[in-house]
Amino acid sequence: FRSIAISERLSNGVRFKIDLAPNEQKTFEVVETFVQSSGMDVDANWLYKNTPVNLSDADRNKINAVIAARKILNNLDNEITESQTKINGLTAEQKRIRENVKVFKTDSEECSSMRKDLIESENLLKDLTAKLPELAKKREIAQVQLDEAMKNLTVAWTVA
């Protein structure tokens, strides 16, 4: 090759420019290191916008597996957070209703209506609380699946 030079310094490495003679071919071994992180914020088109066109189907499938596993984990995290938020809201609502029940006569229509609301709220709270361990288990499984997909994520491509 004619020359090799650092063309850009990055925060996590350098980018080289290698100038080859016309029709000259060279093979370079590239060793990349990375910090494994499951924090990906990607959409369905990320893979096709941000990877080389000549990435093999097998490698694309590996990347898609990571993306799918991350989406499942994100959905479960959102569902757990939503359930916990509802539980907190219901607990506060129940406290408010109990305080209001004390104000009214026990045989009043308002008191009866509040008791019905309290029963509905308690049933919903019971359902949500019962659902949390199942969600936590699903999340644990999803995290293992994501970790495995990340471990299997080794891709190779050629620069065209």
CSV table of C-alpha atoms in Angstrom, one decimal:
chain,number,residue,atom,x,y,z
A,1,PHE,CA,0.0,0.0,0.0
A,2,ARG,CA,1.0,3.6,-0.6
A,3,SER,CA,0.3,5.1,2.8
A,4,ILE,CA,-1.4,4.7,6.1
A,5,ALA,CA,-2.4,7.5,8.3
A,6,ILE,CA,-4.7,8.3,11.2
A,7,SER,CA,-7.6,10.2,9.6
A,8,GLU,CA,-9.7,10.8,12.7
A,9,ARG,CA,-9.3,10.5,16.5
A,10,LEU,CA,-12.4,9.3,18.2
A,11,SER,CA,-13.2,9.3,21.9
A,12,ASN,CA,-12.9,5.5,21.9
A,13,GLY,CA,-10.2,4.9,19.2
A,14,VAL,CA,-8.9,6.1,15.9
A,15,ARG,CA,-9.9,5.8,12.3
A,16,PHE,CA,-7.2,5.0,9.7
A,17,LYS,CA,-7.0,5.9,6.1
A,18,ILE,CA,-5.2,3.4,4.0
A,19,ASP,CA,-4.2,4.4,0.5
A,20,LEU,CA,-3.8,1.4,-1.9
A,21,ALA,CA,-2.4,1.4,-5.4
A,22,PRO,CA,-5.0,1.0,-8.2
A,23,ASN,CA,-6.3,-2.6,-8.2
A,24,GLU,CA,-4.2,-3.5,-5.2
A,25,GLN,CA,-5.8,-5.8,-2.7
A,26,LYS,CA,-4.8,-6.2,0.9
A,27,THR,CA,-6.3,-8.2,3.8
A,28,PHE,CA,-6.2,-6.6,7.2
A,29,GLU,CA,-7.1,-8.3,10.5
A,30,VAL,CA,-9.3,-6.0,12.6
A,31,VAL,CA,-9.6,-6.6,16.3
A,32,GLU,CA,-12.4,-4.6,17.9
A,33,THR,CA,-13.2,-4.4,21.6
A,34,PHE,CA,-16.3,-3.0,23.1
A,35,VAL,CA,-18.0,-2.6,26.4
A,36,GLN,CA,-21.1,-4.8,26.5
A,37,SER,CA,-24.2,-2.8,27.2
A,38,SER,CA,-27.8,-3.7,26.7
A,39,GLY,CA,-28.8,-0.1,26.5
A,40,MET,CA,-30.0,0.2,22.9
A,41,ASP,CA,-32.5,2.7,21.7
A,42,VAL,CA,-33.3,1.5,18.2
A,43,ASP,CA,-36.2,1.3,15.9
A,44,ALA,CA,-37.1,-1.3,13.3
A,45,ASN,CA,-35.0,0.5,10.6
A,46,TRP,CA,-31.9,0.9,12.7
A,47,LEU,CA,-30.1,-2.2,11.4
A,48,TYR,CA,-30.6,-1.1,7.8
A,49,LYS,CA,-29.6,2.5,8.3
A,50,ASN,CA,-26.5,1.8,10.4
A,51,THR,CA,-24.9,-1.3,9.1
A,52,PRO,CA,-22.9,-2.1,6.0
A,53,VAL,CA,-25.0,-3.2,3.0
A,54,ASN,CA,-22.9,-6.4,2.6
A,55,LEU,CA,-23.5,-7.7,6.1
A,56,SER,CA,-24.5,-11.4,5.9
A,57,ASP,CA,-28.0,-12.5,6.6
A,58,ALA,CA,-26.7,-14.6,9.6
A,59,ASP,CA,-25.1,-11.5,11.1
A,60,ARG,CA,-28.2,-9.4,10.5
A,61,ASN,CA,-30.2,-12.1,12.2
A,62,LYS,CA,-27.9,-11.9,15.2
A,63,ILE,CA,-28.3,-8.1,15.4
A,64,ASN,CA,-32.1,-8.5,15.0
A,65,ALA,CA,-32.1,-11.0,17.9
A,66,VAL,CA,-30.5,-8.4,20.1
A,67,ILE,CA,-32.9,-5.7,19.0
A,68,ALA,CA,-35.9,-8.0,19.6
A,69,ALA,CA,-34.7,-9.1,23.0
A,70,ARG,CA,-34.1,-5.5,24.0
A,71,LYS,CA,-37.6,-4.5,22.9
A,72,ILE,CA,-39.1,-7.3,25.0
A,73,LEU,CA,-37.1,-6.2,28.0
A,74,ASN,CA,-38.1,-2.6,27.5
A,75,ASN,CA,-41.8,-3.6,27.2
A,76,LEU,CA,-41.6,-5.6,30.4
A,77,ASP,CA,-39.8,-2.7,32.2
A,78,ASN,CA,-42.6,-0.4,31.1
A,79,GLU,CA,-45.3,-2.8,32.2
A,80,ILE,CA,-43.7,-3.2,35.6
A,81,THR,CA,-43.3,0.6,36.0
A,82,GLU,CA,-46.9,1.2,34.9
A,83,SER,CA,-48.2,-1.5,37.4
A,84,GLN,CA,-46.2,0.0,40.2
A,85,THR,CA,-47.5,3.5,39.4
A,86,LYS,CA,-51.1,2.2,39.4
A,87,ILE,CA,-50.5,0.4,42.7
A,88,ASN,CA,-49.2,3.7,44.3
A,89,GLY,CA,-52.1,5.6,42.9
A,90,LEU,CA,-54.6,3.0,44.2
A,91,THR,CA,-53.1,3.0,47.6
A,92,ALA,CA,-53.4,6.8,47.8
A,93,GLU,CA,-57.0,6.6,46.5
A,94,GLN,CA,-57.9,4.0,49.1
A,95,LYS,CA,-56.5,6.2,51.8
A,96,ARG,CA,-58.5,9.2,50.6
A,97,ILE,CA,-61.7,7.1,50.3
A,98,ARG,CA,-61.3,5.7,53.8
A,99,GLU,CA,-60.9,9.2,55.2
A,100,ASN,CA,-64.0,10.3,53.3
A,101,VAL,CA,-66.1,7.3,54.6
A,102,LYS,CA,-65.4,8.5,58.2
A,103,VAL,CA,-67.2,11.8,57.4
A,104,PHE,CA,-70.5,10.3,56.2
A,105,LYS,CA,-73.1,8.3,58.1
A,106,THR,CA,-72.6,4.6,57.5
A,107,ASP,CA,-76.1,4.2,56.0
A,108,SER,CA,-75.8,7.2,53.6
A,109,GLU,CA,-75.8,6.8,49.8
A,110,GLU,CA,-72.5,8.5,49.6
A,111,CYS,CA,-70.9,6.1,52.1
A,112,SER,CA,-72.3,3.2,50.2
A,113,SER,CA,-70.9,4.5,46.9
A,114,MET,CA,-67.5,5.0,48.5
A,115,ARG,CA,-67.4,1.5,49.9
A,116,LYS,CA,-68.2,0.1,46.4
A,117,ASP,CA,-65.3,2.3,45.0
A,118,LEU,CA,-63.1,1.0,47.8
A,119,ILE,CA,-63.9,-2.6,47.1
A,120,GLU,CA,-63.3,-2.1,43.3
A,121,SER,CA,-60.0,-0.4,44.1
A,122,GLU,CA,-58.9,-3.2,46.5
A,123,ASN,CA,-59.7,-5.8,43.9
A,124,LEU,CA,-57.7,-4.0,41.3
A,125,LEU,CA,-54.8,-3.5,43.7
A,126,LYS,CA,-54.9,-7.2,44.5
A,127,ASP,CA,-54.8,-8.1,40.8
A,128,LEU,CA,-51.9,-5.7,40.1
A,129,THR,CA,-49.9,-6.9,43.1
A,130,ALA,CA,-50.4,-10.5,42.2
A,131,LYS,CA,-49.2,-9.8,38.6
A,132,LEU,CA,-45.9,-8.2,39.7
A,133,PRO,CA,-44.0,-11.5,40.6
A,134,GLU,CA,-44.9,-12.9,37.2
A,135,LEU,CA,-43.7,-9.8,35.4
A,136,ALA,CA,-40.5,-9.9,37.5
A,137,LYS,CA,-39.9,-13.5,36.4
A,138,LYS,CA,-40.6,-12.7,32.8
A,139,ARG,CA,-38.2,-9.8,33.0
A,140,GLU,CA,-35.5,-12.0,34.5
A,141,ILE,CA,-35.9,-14.4,31.6
A,142,ALA,CA,-35.9,-11.6,29.1
A,143,GLN,CA,-32.7,-10.2,30.6
A,144,VAL,CA,-31.0,-13.7,30.3
A,145,GLN,CA,-32.2,-13.9,26.6
A,146,LEU,CA,-30.8,-10.4,25.9
A,147,ASP,CA,-27.4,-11.3,27.6
A,148,GLU,CA,-27.2,-14.5,25.5
A,149,ALA,CA,-28.1,-12.6,22.3
A,150,MET,CA,-25.3,-10.1,23.1
A,151,LYS,CA,-22.8,-12.8,23.8
A,152,ASN,CA,-23.7,-14.4,20.4
A,153,LEU,CA,-23.3,-11.0,18.6
A,154,THR,CA,-20.1,-11.3,16.7
A,155,VAL,CA,-20.4,-10.0,13.2
A,156,ALA,CA,-18.0,-9.7,10.3
A,157,TRP,CA,-18.2,-7.6,7.1
A,158,THR,CA,-16.0,-6.4,4.3
A,159,VAL,CA,-15.5,-2.9,3.3
A,160,ALA,CA,-16.6,-2.6,-0.3
